[in-house]
Tab-separated table of C-alpha atoms and ligand atoms in Angstrom:
chain	number	residue	atom	x	y	z
Y	1	MET	CA	0.000	0.000	0.000
Y	2	LYS	CA	2.710	2.344	1.103
Y	3	LYS	CA	4.660	1.457	-2.016
Y	4	ILE	CA	1.738	2.230	-4.297
Y	5	LEU	CA	1.127	5.512	-2.534
Y	6	SER	CA	4.693	6.649	-2.902
Y	7	ALA	CA	4.691	5.558	-6.524
Y	8	ILE	CA	1.624	7.707	-7.133
Y	9	LEU	CA	3.192	10.575	-5.259
Y	10	ALA	CA	6.400	10.269	-7.215
Y	11	SER	CA	4.629	10.224	-10.536
Y	12	ALA	CA	2.529	13.188	-9.452
Y	13	MET	CA	5.701	15.071	-8.633
Y	14	ILE	CA	7.333	14.132	-11.899
Y	15	CYS	CA	4.195	15.176	-13.662
Y	16	ALA	CA	3.992	18.454	-11.798
Y	17	SER	CA	7.529	19.344	-12.760
Y	18	ALA	CA	7.014	18.035	-16.279
Y	19	LEU	CA	3.984	20.261	-16.491
Y	20	ALA	CA	6.198	23.271	-16.041
Y	21	PHE	CA	7.841	22.244	-19.296
Y	22	GLY	CA	4.528	21.413	-20.850
Y	23	ALA	CA	5.372	17.744	-21.182
Y	24	CYS	CA	2.839	16.062	-18.951
Y	25	SER	CA	0.089	14.319	-20.823
Y	26	GLY	CA	-2.042	13.212	-17.953
Y	27	GLY	CA	-2.762	10.283	-15.706
Y	28	SER	CA	-1.676	11.662	-12.382
Y	29	SER	CA	-3.853	13.407	-9.895
Y	30	SER	CA	-2.016	16.655	-10.290
Y	31	ASP	CA	-3.022	16.705	-13.930
Y	32	LYS	CA	-6.558	15.511	-13.299
Y	33	ALA	CA	-8.185	18.741	-14.336
Y	34	SER	CA	-6.980	18.857	-17.872
Y	35	ASP	CA	-6.945	15.103	-18.132
Y	36	ALA	CA	-10.640	14.850	-17.306
Y	37	THR	CA	-11.347	17.040	-20.278
Y	38	GLY	CA	-9.799	14.591	-22.696
Y	39	SER	CA	-6.195	13.905	-23.444
Y	40	ALA	CA	-3.977	16.649	-24.698
Y	41	ALA	CA	-3.980	16.419	-28.446
Y	42	SER	CA	-2.613	17.581	-31.714
Y	43	THR	CA	-3.877	21.171	-31.837
Y	44	ALA	CA	-2.879	21.406	-28.289
Y	45	ASP	CA	-0.126	23.734	-27.589
Y	46	SER	CA	-0.305	22.591	-24.012
Y	47	SER	CA	3.069	24.152	-23.368
Y	48	THR	CA	1.384	27.545	-23.289
Y	49	ALA	CA	-1.600	26.419	-21.234
Y	50	GLU	CA	0.240	24.617	-18.444
Y	51	GLY	CA	-3.059	23.478	-16.960
Y	52	LYS	CA	-4.166	27.069	-16.376
Y	53	GLU	CA	-7.826	27.792	-15.811
Y	54	LEU	CA	-10.102	29.253	-18.426
Y	55	HIS	CA	-13.305	30.798	-17.161
Y	56	MET	CA	-16.406	30.347	-19.292
Y	57	ALA	CA	-19.262	32.765	-18.720
Y	58	THR	CA	-22.672	31.218	-19.318
Y	59	ASN	CA	-26.305	31.306	-18.273
Y	60	ALA	CA	-27.152	27.777	-17.231
Y	61	ALA	CA	-30.905	27.993	-17.711
Y	62	PHE	CA	-30.928	27.002	-21.343
Y	63	GLU	CA	-31.403	23.281	-21.795
Y	64	PRO	CA	-29.948	21.432	-23.715
Y	65	TYR	CA	-27.035	23.854	-24.197
Y	66	GLU	CA	-26.389	24.617	-20.529
Y	67	PHE	CA	-28.363	23.666	-17.470
Y	68	VAL	CA	-27.715	22.591	-13.910
Y	69	GLU	CA	-27.912	18.922	-13.064
Y	70	GLY	CA	-26.762	17.526	-9.728
Y	71	GLY	CA	-25.254	20.899	-8.850
Y	72	LYS	CA	-23.141	20.903	-12.010
Y	73	VAL	CA	-23.468	22.853	-15.240
Y	74	VAL	CA	-23.966	20.305	-18.027
Y	75	GLY	CA	-25.131	20.418	-21.627
Y	76	ILE	CA	-23.884	20.750	-25.182
Y	77	ASP	CA	-21.914	23.950	-24.578
Y	78	ALA	CA	-20.374	22.667	-21.353
Y	79	GLU	CA	-19.182	19.505	-23.127
Y	80	ILE	CA	-17.856	21.293	-26.211
Y	81	ALA	CA	-16.042	23.785	-23.978
Y	82	GLU	CA	-14.612	20.905	-21.974
Y	83	ALA	CA	-13.386	19.258	-25.187
Y	84	ILE	CA	-11.786	22.472	-26.462
Y	85	CYS	CA	-10.079	23.173	-23.146
Y	86	GLY	CA	-8.927	19.557	-23.004
Y	87	LYS	CA	-7.322	19.874	-26.424
Y	88	LEU	CA	-5.606	23.117	-25.514
Y	89	GLY	CA	-4.493	21.899	-22.085
Y	90	TYR	CA	-6.630	24.229	-19.988
Y	91	LYS	CA	-8.799	23.471	-16.981
Y	92	LEU	CA	-12.355	24.636	-17.604
Y	93	VAL	CA	-14.179	26.639	-14.941
Y	94	ILE	CA	-17.815	27.523	-15.645
Y	95	ASP	CA	-19.259	30.749	-14.223
Y	96	ASP	CA	-23.051	30.918	-14.231
Y	97	MET	CA	-24.597	34.399	-14.556
Y	98	ASP	CA	-27.466	36.295	-16.185
Y	99	PHE	CA	-27.331	36.065	-19.973
Y	100	ASP	CA	-27.015	39.808	-20.409
Y	101	ALA	CA	-23.941	39.866	-18.137
Y	102	ILE	CA	-21.904	37.461	-20.292
Y	103	ILE	CA	-20.500	39.905	-22.848
Y	104	THR	CA	-19.440	42.358	-20.139
Y	105	ALA	CA	-17.770	39.511	-18.243
Y	106	VAL	CA	-15.765	38.758	-21.392
Y	107	THR	CA	-14.904	42.341	-22.353
Y	108	SER	CA	-13.844	43.135	-18.780
Y	109	GLY	CA	-11.651	40.035	-18.629
Y	110	LYS	CA	-13.606	38.522	-15.730
Y	111	ALA	CA	-14.245	35.560	-17.988
Y	112	ASP	CA	-11.973	34.237	-20.752
Y	113	PHE	CA	-14.826	33.350	-23.057
Y	114	GLY	CA	-18.590	33.290	-23.256
Y	115	MET	CA	-20.550	30.264	-24.423
Y	116	ALA	CA	-24.284	30.208	-23.957
Y	117	GLY	CA	-26.118	29.227	-27.093
Y	118	MET	CA	-24.980	32.676	-28.113
Y	119	THR	CA	-25.945	33.880	-31.558
Y	120	ILE	CA	-23.447	35.741	-33.707
Y	121	THR	CA	-24.804	39.237	-34.313
Y	122	ASP	CA	-23.214	42.299	-35.908
Y	123	GLU	CA	-23.934	44.325	-32.831
Y	124	ARG	CA	-22.177	41.859	-30.518
Y	125	LYS	CA	-19.272	41.704	-32.959
Y	126	GLN	CA	-18.559	45.325	-32.119
Y	127	SER	CA	-17.668	44.366	-28.553
Y	128	VAL	CA	-16.378	40.783	-28.824
Y	129	ASP	CA	-14.790	38.381	-31.324
Y	130	PHE	CA	-16.652	35.221	-32.247
Y	131	THR	CA	-15.219	31.841	-33.165
Y	132	ASP	CA	-16.554	29.994	-36.187
Y	133	PRO	CA	-20.098	28.768	-35.566
Y	134	TYR	CA	-20.478	25.328	-33.965
Y	135	THR	CA	-24.206	24.862	-34.577
Y	136	ASN	CA	-27.385	26.450	-35.962
Y	137	ALA	CA	-30.582	27.437	-34.271
Y	138	VAL	CA	-33.847	29.143	-35.007
Y	139	GLN	CA	-36.023	31.468	-32.991
Y	140	VAL	CA	-39.497	30.039	-32.456
Y	141	ILE	CA	-42.758	31.207	-30.936
Y	142	ILE	CA	-44.307	29.424	-27.944
Y	143	VAL	CA	-48.018	29.937	-27.267
Y	144	ASN	CA	-50.739	28.369	-25.124
Y	145	GLU	CA	-52.473	25.494	-26.894
Y	146	LYS	CA	-55.891	26.857	-26.008
Y	147	ASP	CA	-57.309	30.135	-27.326
Y	148	SER	CA	-54.015	31.648	-28.432
Y	149	VAL	CA	-54.323	35.059	-30.094
Y	150	VAL	CA	-51.030	34.320	-31.843
Y	151	ALA	CA	-51.091	31.632	-34.547
Y	152	LYS	CA	-48.249	32.850	-36.769
Y	153	ALA	CA	-45.340	35.285	-36.667
Y	154	ASP	CA	-47.395	38.112	-38.196
Y	155	ASP	CA	-49.860	37.906	-35.295
Y	156	LEU	CA	-47.176	39.101	-32.873
Y	157	ALA	CA	-47.848	42.705	-33.880
Y	158	GLY	CA	-49.474	44.595	-31.052
Y	159	LYS	CA	-49.255	41.644	-28.637
Y	160	THR	CA	-47.506	41.213	-25.302
Y	161	ILE	CA	-44.456	39.022	-25.864
Y	162	GLY	CA	-42.173	37.426	-23.309
Y	163	VAL	CA	-38.448	37.047	-23.950
Y	164	GLN	CA	-35.238	36.372	-22.079
Y	165	MET	CA	-33.565	39.716	-21.483
Y	166	GLY	CA	-30.738	40.647	-23.833
Y	167	THR	CA	-31.250	37.687	-26.165
Y	168	THR	CA	-31.804	37.812	-29.906
Y	169	GLY	CA	-35.462	36.987	-29.198
Y	170	ASP	CA	-35.558	40.248	-27.240
Y	171	ILE	CA	-33.893	42.117	-30.128
Y	172	TYR	CA	-36.226	40.763	-32.842
Y	173	VAL	CA	-39.395	41.229	-30.856
Y	174	SER	CA	-38.413	44.776	-29.989
Y	175	ASP	CA	-38.807	45.485	-33.729
Y	176	VAL	CA	-42.298	44.018	-33.944
Y	177	GLU	CA	-44.879	46.689	-34.672
Y	178	GLY	CA	-46.772	47.752	-31.550
Y	179	ALA	CA	-45.586	44.786	-29.500
Y	180	LYS	CA	-45.181	45.129	-25.764
Y	181	VAL	CA	-42.020	43.264	-24.722
Y	182	GLU	CA	-41.858	41.673	-21.279
Y	183	ARG	CA	-38.253	40.850	-20.410
Y	184	PHE	CA	-37.396	38.051	-17.995
Y	185	ASN	CA	-34.065	36.937	-16.534
Y	186	LYS	CA	-34.779	33.365	-17.543
Y	187	GLY	CA	-36.615	31.845	-20.473
Y	188	ALA	CA	-38.416	29.584	-17.987
Y	189	ASP	CA	-39.906	32.658	-16.288
Y	190	ALA	CA	-41.171	33.947	-19.636
Y	191	VAL	CA	-42.867	30.608	-20.301
Y	192	LEU	CA	-44.346	30.612	-16.802
Y	193	ALA	CA	-45.824	34.061	-17.517
Y	194	LEU	CA	-47.325	32.607	-20.702
Y	195	THR	CA	-49.031	29.785	-18.811
Y	196	GLN	CA	-50.402	32.401	-16.398
Y	197	GLY	CA	-51.811	34.427	-19.273
Y	198	LYS	CA	-49.522	37.389	-18.545
Y	199	VAL	CA	-47.978	37.330	-22.032
Y	200	ASP	CA	-49.479	36.198	-25.354
Y	201	ALA	CA	-46.383	34.431	-26.672
Y	202	VAL	CA	-42.718	33.758	-25.935
Y	203	VAL	CA	-39.983	34.069	-28.560
Y	204	ILE	CA	-36.926	31.934	-27.828
Y	205	ASP	CA	-34.439	29.485	-29.396
Y	206	ASN	CA	-35.936	26.223	-30.693
Y	207	GLN	CA	-34.154	23.644	-28.538
Y	208	PRO	CA	-34.733	25.340	-25.169
Y	209	ALA	CA	-38.286	26.002	-26.422
Y	210	LYS	CA	-38.781	22.225	-26.737
Y	211	ALA	CA	-37.536	21.718	-23.205
Y	212	PHE	CA	-39.810	24.472	-21.837
Y	213	VAL	CA	-42.862	23.120	-23.679
Y	214	ALA	CA	-42.144	19.624	-22.362
Y	215	GLN	CA	-42.050	21.073	-18.839
Y	216	ASN	CA	-45.246	23.125	-19.343
Y	217	PRO	CA	-48.199	21.046	-20.564
Y	218	GLY	CA	-50.716	23.194	-22.428
Y	219	THR	CA	-48.057	25.105	-24.354
Y	220	LYS	CA	-46.822	24.463	-27.890
Y	221	ILE	CA	-44.345	25.714	-30.485
Y	222	LEU	CA	-45.797	27.326	-33.612
Y	223	ASP	CA	-44.769	25.889	-36.971
Y	224	ASP	CA	-43.962	29.371	-38.212
Y	225	PRO	CA	-40.293	29.829	-37.275
Y	226	PHE	CA	-38.876	33.268	-36.796
Y	227	GLU	CA	-35.169	33.779	-37.492
Y	228	ASN	CA	-32.277	31.446	-38.297
Y	229	GLU	CA	-29.120	31.934	-36.339
Y	230	GLU	CA	-25.658	30.526	-35.720
Y	231	TYR	CA	-24.147	29.881	-32.298
Y	232	ALA	CA	-20.505	30.640	-31.574
Y	233	ILE	CA	-18.159	31.251	-28.680
Y	234	CYS	CA	-17.286	34.870	-27.880
Y	235	LEU	CA	-13.901	36.080	-26.704
Y	236	LYS	CA	-12.285	39.378	-25.875
Y	237	LYS	CA	-11.528	41.416	-28.969
Y	238	GLY	CA	-8.100	40.550	-30.320
Y	239	SER	CA	-7.690	37.544	-28.011
Y	240	GLU	CA	-5.010	35.083	-29.084
Y	241	LEU	CA	-7.276	32.321	-27.895
Y	242	THR	CA	-9.768	32.797	-30.734
Y	243	ALA	CA	-7.533	31.179	-33.371
Y	244	LYS	CA	-6.697	28.320	-30.993
Y	245	PHE	CA	-10.384	27.790	-30.246
Y	246	ASN	CA	-11.100	27.737	-33.988
Y	247	ASP	CA	-8.385	25.131	-34.591
Y	248	ALA	CA	-9.726	22.986	-31.774
Y	249	LEU	CA	-13.317	23.418	-33.022
Y	250	LYS	CA	-12.269	22.396	-36.516
Y	251	GLU	CA	-10.690	19.196	-35.199
Y	252	LEU	CA	-13.696	18.434	-33.030
Y	253	LYS	CA	-15.993	18.912	-36.028
Y	254	THR	CA	-13.859	16.738	-38.281
Y	255	ASP	CA	-13.465	13.871	-35.834
Y	256	GLY	CA	-17.201	13.831	-35.091
Y	257	THR	CA	-16.955	14.934	-31.449
Y	258	ILE	CA	-19.276	17.935	-31.866
Y	259	ASP	CA	-21.906	15.773	-33.586
Y	260	THR	CA	-21.690	13.139	-30.890
Y	261	ILE	CA	-22.096	15.731	-28.141
Y	262	ILE	CA	-25.085	17.351	-29.868
Y	263	LYS	CA	-26.749	13.984	-30.526
Y	264	LYS	CA	-26.333	13.049	-26.886
Y	265	TYR	CA	-28.659	15.920	-25.944
Y	266	ILE	CA	-30.864	16.327	-29.036
Y	267	SER	CA	-32.667	13.401	-30.600
Y	268	GLU	CA	-34.189	14.416	-33.907
Z	301	LIG	N1	-29.379	32.585	-28.974
Z	301	LIG	C1	-29.913	33.653	-28.200
Z	301	LIG	C2	-28.932	34.792	-28.126
Z	301	LIG	O1	-27.797	34.639	-28.416
Z	301	LIG	C3	-30.313	33.232	-26.812
Z	301	LIG	C4	-29.225	32.667	-25.973
Z	301	LIG	C5	-29.626	32.482	-24.525
Z	301	LIG	N2	-28.687	31.670	-23.850
Z	301	LIG	C6	-28.721	31.326	-22.559
Z	301	LIG	N3	-27.791	30.516	-22.100
Z	301	LIG	N4	-29.639	31.786	-21.779
Z	301	LIG	O2	-29.275	35.875	-27.759
């Protein structure tokens, strides 16, 4: 027993010192963090990462992209981020916050990147850089099954519409003629308001919409979709990490990892 322990300790020490030279590829407890994220790999310039932490700003109320399960943030974005950080030799730390705080967290340097089912928009591009997109989405309309005054996108005019604050749903709906926009911190709260008859419809991304409808019997998604969008990771303007993230993303797309992660959460 003692022998095994000292062997582990010795290898941990070797690994810790090897890490300083960027040579440790995992296995020991001291390298557990980056090892848990997948082995260091080809893109990986782990010599620069040295097992350092990268903070990801997200809003974990957006199933299946990020949500809390067993006290942990899980979901498509969490797993892709974990895979990217694993490749680059970083330890991923996820910081949960309001959606509309994410970009500020990134621009102020409080977080190293933002990943939250975040749509690339020209306006956001003025404050942050985006990686290449990793998936597509579409904004949809959720209504009550019974007696809805909204049956198609055109009907939104003049209605009271619930959105998650600061999202693209919020931006689009704010342009709808005569609409009254009710902004909520969470999409779930917007859907709750719908079930209580406080709003006529909710505009939100399609996959979370499915999850919300499943959790709220009596609601449904209209067939008339709203806007197509692309999700990407945002980083501080000019960050050196963006190119590394893109390289890692490219590899994860090519080797099928991204697909596998998405399919784990979305069955079509
Ligand atoms: N795709 C939309 C946007 O970028 C909504 C994202 C909301 N994400 C979240 N984790 N709450 O604005």
